[in-house]
Every structure is written in C-alpha cells, then in structure tokens.
Amino acid sequence: MSAFVFVLPTWPTDVWKNAMTKVAPDLDVRIWPNHLGRIEEIKYAAAWLPPANVMKSFPNLKLICSLGAGVDAILGDPTLPTDVPIVRVNTADLTNRMSEYIVLHVLMHHRQQRRLDANQKSKIWDSFPTHAASALNVGIMGMGVMGADAAVKLTMLGFNVLGWSRTRKSIPNVKCFAGQELDAFLGQTDILISLLPATAETDGIINRALIQKLSHKGPFGAPIFINAGRGRQQVEADLVTCLNNGELYAATLDVFNKEPLPEASPLWAHPKVTLTPHAAADSDPETICRYVHQQIMRFENGEALDNLVNRTRGY
Ligand code: NAP
Ligand code: GLV
C-alpha cells in the first residue's frame, strides 16, 4: 500500500486533488494536514511552500516533488529528510509562460509602453523617437531551463542577448558568461533579468554595487532591472535608492523579500516600478499533476528521475 500526499498550505487542495485523481485515478491521494489517513502509508509527497517539520513526519517517504521550479522553500526546512530525492517541476507550459513574461516586460520597457499609457491618460499626442531592438543588450542571470528559453525568444525579436550562469552555456546568438565573468557580463547589460534560484550564493546579489556595474550606454542612459527569479536576490532598499537617484531607469518586479509585498513597501507606488504578484509563471494543476505522476512512475520502475534537485548547489 503506498499513498501520495499534497502539502499545499496556500493553495486550494480540492482543485489539486481533483486534478491528480483525473490524471492518476488509481493513486491514493491524501491531503495534509487533515486527510492523511495512516501516515506510514505515505510514500510520495508534492509540495508548495511546505511548513518546516512536515516532510519528516512521513516516516516512509521515498520521493518529494516540488510543485514549483524553485525549491528554496522545501530546502529551507532544517528537518527535511536527507535521503529522499527531490524533483522539481519543469514543464514546457511553465517555461513558455515565463518566457512570455520576460518578453512582455522587455518589450514594455523597450517600446516605452508606460510612457504611452500616461500620455493616453492625459490626451497627449507625443510620437517620440524610438530605437531598434538591436540597440539594447539584454543580460539574463541564470541560464537554466527558463533563462535559456527566454534568451532564445529574445534573440528572435532582434535583441542582443547575454547570459550568465555558474557553468558556461553554448546557445546560438547568445553571448554566454560564467562564474567569475560576472562583471564583464554586467558591463555590457542594458536590461538585466534575474532568473536565478534562491540559494545562499544568490541571496542579496542584486544590490547597489552590482547595479552600478551595469551599462549606461544603452538608449535610456541607465539600466533596467527585471526580477522573476526570487525576491531574496534583491536588496529592496538599494533598488529604491537606485531608482530614485537615476542609477536604475526602471524595474519590473514579480518577486519580493516578503510575499505578499507589505502595504508599506515604497515599491508599490514607485513611478518607475511595474509590479506583479509572483505571477510570472505558473501552470495548470492537471499539467503539473501529469508531470508529478510521471516521476512517481519512473521511481516505481527504477528509472532515472527528471530535474533532480542537487541539494549541495541548492537548486
Ligand atoms: P534552473 O534550470 O535550475 O536554472 C538555474 C540557473 O541559475 C542555472 O543556469 C544555474 O547555473 C544558474 N545559477 C544558479 N546559481 C548560480 C550562481 N551562484 N551563479 C551563477 N549562476 C547560477 O532553474 P529554472 O527552472 O530556470 O528556474 C529558475 C528560477 O526561476 C527558479 O529557481 C525560481 O526561483 C524562479 N521561478 C520563478 C517563477 C515566478 O513565477 N516568478 C516561476 C518559476 C520559476 P548552471 O546552469 O551553471 O547550474
Ligand atoms: C514559482 O515561483 C516557481 O518556483 O515555480
């Protein structure tokens, strides 16, 4: 007898249970914390933002599936069982939606859509000069599944695309930097995008010192920052300072140090900030459940798991 459990403190569990039951009618689906049944029977868990100590409460757990691409919340549990493999979600749908978000916001800044919106509101007919996509260098920090896909799509629109990751990538028409080459990457970047995971190494990486290394040679005279990775990567007080003093031209922020973003944050009403509520990319429950079920089947058949998390790297 083996059972599967959803640990979803912030998501509607009935929607997920229905989706999994549709995808895998024979799977015994339990819900934490109120519909656990005999806890010894739980072999598989799927989680988003699980509270600490929950995973260790399943004594026979064999596999953890992260329902997000980022696994920082799962790895942040100090009592997480050390011998249980963790796979993270990675579906074409999730990746496409992230690339949509990145392309949307790069184009929004490039085509100065917020200026056009303000002009329309004030009935101002101002057809200001524009520039070609090729006038902008777009630099992506984090060239994994999502960064690489967004990079390719941006090149198709004519942007000059640069990427930075821990290990060097080779992607047609993308200038790839690795590790210690960060400063060289930053110096050529007009629009900086973070698609990094949250790890000890990336915490606070987007700070004033880093922003000062970005290119000022682009058409806006100052760099633009887009964060769809994790909020822990940005020092929010530094972002506000740089937006106020002109070291940053504008920012699009989807992720924050604290979510939901507290009402008192100056980012909410900052005229140079476009803000979205950690909504850059998600996927529908059925698509994700199909992926999770595939991983369970792989595990049961002794096959290699997809997108296995490396606990030492933290992603
Ligand atoms: P991934 O495939 O694991 O890619 C992570 C990338 O970051 C890799 O290229 C990795 O380098 C690089 N990296 C990690 N640590 C680094 C460091 N210290 N220095 C330089 N590069 C480093 O992850 P993914 O699927 O693309 O997802 C990326 C992140 O997006 C997730 O972790 C999550 O936080 C975020 N996300 C956000 C949303 C949203 O709605 N806002 C949705 C989905 C995901 P290597 O390739 O060399 O290992
Ligand atoms: C969302 O933030 C994810 O990590 O998938």
mmCIF file of N, CA, C and O in Angstrom, residues 6-7 39 77-78 120 128 141 144 158 175 189 201 216 220 253 280-281 292 302 309 312:
data_model
loop_
_atom_site.group_PDB
_atom_site.id
_atom_site.type_symbol
_atom_site.label_atom_id
_atom_site.label_comp_id
_atom_site.label_asym_id
_atom_site.label_seq_id
_atom_site.Cartn_x
_atom_site.Cartn_y
_atom_site.Cartn_z
ATOM 1 N N PHE A 6 -0.520 15.684 -0.862
ATOM 2 C CA PHE A 6 -0.272 17.085 -1.224
ATOM 3 C C PHE A 6 -0.044 17.888 0.055
ATOM 4 O O PHE A 6 -0.845 17.778 1.003
ATOM 5 N N VAL A 7 1.022 18.701 0.065
ATOM 6 C CA VAL A 7 1.263 19.619 1.188
ATOM 7 C C VAL A 7 1.218 21.033 0.593
ATOM 8 O O VAL A 7 2.190 21.528 0.025
ATOM 9 N N ILE A 39 -0.370 7.429 8.329
ATOM 10 C CA ILE A 39 0.775 8.221 7.866
ATOM 11 C C ILE A 39 1.907 7.317 7.343
ATOM 12 O O ILE A 39 2.656 7.696 6.445
ATOM 13 N N ASP A 77 13.703 23.796 5.005
ATOM 14 C CA ASP A 77 13.232 23.055 6.178
ATOM 15 C C ASP A 77 14.421 22.358 6.835
ATOM 16 O O ASP A 77 14.999 21.432 6.254
ATOM 17 N N PRO A 78 14.811 22.760 8.042
ATOM 18 C CA PRO A 78 16.010 22.181 8.654
ATOM 19 C C PRO A 78 15.859 20.704 8.996
ATOM 20 O O PRO A 78 16.864 20.024 9.213
ATOM 21 N N GLN A 120 -1.690 58.709 -23.053
ATOM 22 C CA GLN A 120 -3.096 58.492 -23.442
ATOM 23 C C GLN A 120 -4.028 59.022 -22.353
ATOM 24 O O GLN A 120 -5.024 59.697 -22.629
ATOM 25 N N PHE A 128 7.188 60.150 -29.786
ATOM 26 C CA PHE A 128 8.623 60.330 -29.541
ATOM 27 C C PHE A 128 9.447 59.340 -30.364
ATOM 28 O O PHE A 128 8.932 58.282 -30.759
ATOM 29 N N MET A 141 20.640 36.694 -15.899
ATOM 30 C CA MET A 141 21.364 35.971 -14.842
ATOM 31 C C MET A 141 20.581 34.701 -14.545
ATOM 32 O O MET A 141 19.420 34.783 -14.140
ATOM 33 N N GLY A 144 19.340 28.606 -16.886
ATOM 34 C CA GLY A 144 18.837 27.241 -16.794
ATOM 35 C C GLY A 144 17.689 27.052 -17.775
ATOM 36 O O GLY A 144 17.654 27.662 -18.847
ATOM 37 N N GLY A 158 15.305 40.237 -32.075
ATOM 38 C CA GLY A 158 16.370 41.137 -32.520
ATOM 39 C C GLY A 158 17.199 41.759 -31.410
ATOM 40 O O GLY A 158 18.097 42.564 -31.678
ATOM 41 N N LYS A 175 25.555 35.568 -26.111
ATOM 42 C CA LYS A 175 26.920 35.693 -25.595
ATOM 43 C C LYS A 175 26.916 35.149 -24.159
ATOM 44 O O LYS A 175 26.297 35.757 -23.273
ATOM 45 N N THR A 189 25.439 45.014 -20.106
ATOM 46 C CA THR A 189 23.993 44.757 -19.978
ATOM 47 C C THR A 189 23.192 46.049 -19.766
ATOM 48 O O THR A 189 23.429 46.780 -18.807
ATOM 49 N N GLU A 201 24.250 31.516 -2.227
ATOM 50 C CA GLU A 201 25.148 32.290 -3.099
ATOM 51 C C GLU A 201 24.449 33.439 -3.805
ATOM 52 O O GLU A 201 25.081 34.430 -4.176
ATOM 53 N N HIS A 216 25.662 51.911 -18.905
ATOM 54 C CA HIS A 216 24.896 53.165 -19.007
ATOM 55 C C HIS A 216 24.912 53.657 -20.455
ATOM 56 O O HIS A 216 24.606 54.812 -20.728
ATOM 57 N N PHE A 220 18.437 54.297 -22.971
ATOM 58 C CA PHE A 220 17.769 55.003 -21.870
ATOM 59 C C PHE A 220 18.764 55.704 -20.944
ATOM 60 O O PHE A 220 18.367 56.406 -20.020
ATOM 61 N N LEU A 253 9.208 44.039 -11.204
ATOM 62 C CA LEU A 253 9.471 43.106 -10.106
ATOM 63 C C LEU A 253 8.277 42.174 -9.917
ATOM 64 O O LEU A 253 7.139 42.638 -9.739
ATOM 65 N N ALA A 280 4.673 35.536 -12.558
ATOM 66 C CA ALA A 280 5.349 35.472 -13.864
ATOM 67 C C ALA A 280 5.029 34.168 -14.568
ATOM 68 O O ALA A 280 4.740 34.153 -15.764
ATOM 69 N N ALA A 281 5.088 33.070 -13.834
ATOM 70 C CA ALA A 281 4.842 31.788 -14.485
ATOM 71 C C ALA A 281 4.221 30.799 -13.521
ATOM 72 O O ALA A 281 4.733 30.597 -12.423
ATOM 73 N N VAL A 292 4.101 15.149 -12.242
ATOM 74 C CA VAL A 292 4.405 14.528 -10.939
ATOM 75 C C VAL A 292 4.142 13.019 -11.016
ATOM 76 O O VAL A 292 4.960 12.204 -10.561
ATOM 77 N N GLY A 302 12.075 2.161 -11.248
ATOM 78 C CA GLY A 302 13.530 2.207 -11.092
ATOM 79 C C GLY A 302 14.220 3.007 -12.175
ATOM 80 O O GLY A 302 15.411 2.810 -12.448
ATOM 81 N N VAL A 309 16.852 17.658 -7.923
ATOM 82 C CA VAL A 309 17.478 18.796 -7.249
ATOM 83 C C VAL A 309 18.815 18.363 -6.652
ATOM 84 O O VAL A 309 18.925 17.290 -6.065
ATOM 85 N N THR A 312 23.366 20.104 -2.646
ATOM 86 C CA THR A 312 24.592 20.845 -2.327
ATOM 87 C C THR A 312 24.573 22.203 -3.023
ATOM 88 O O THR A 312 24.887 23.225 -2.418
#
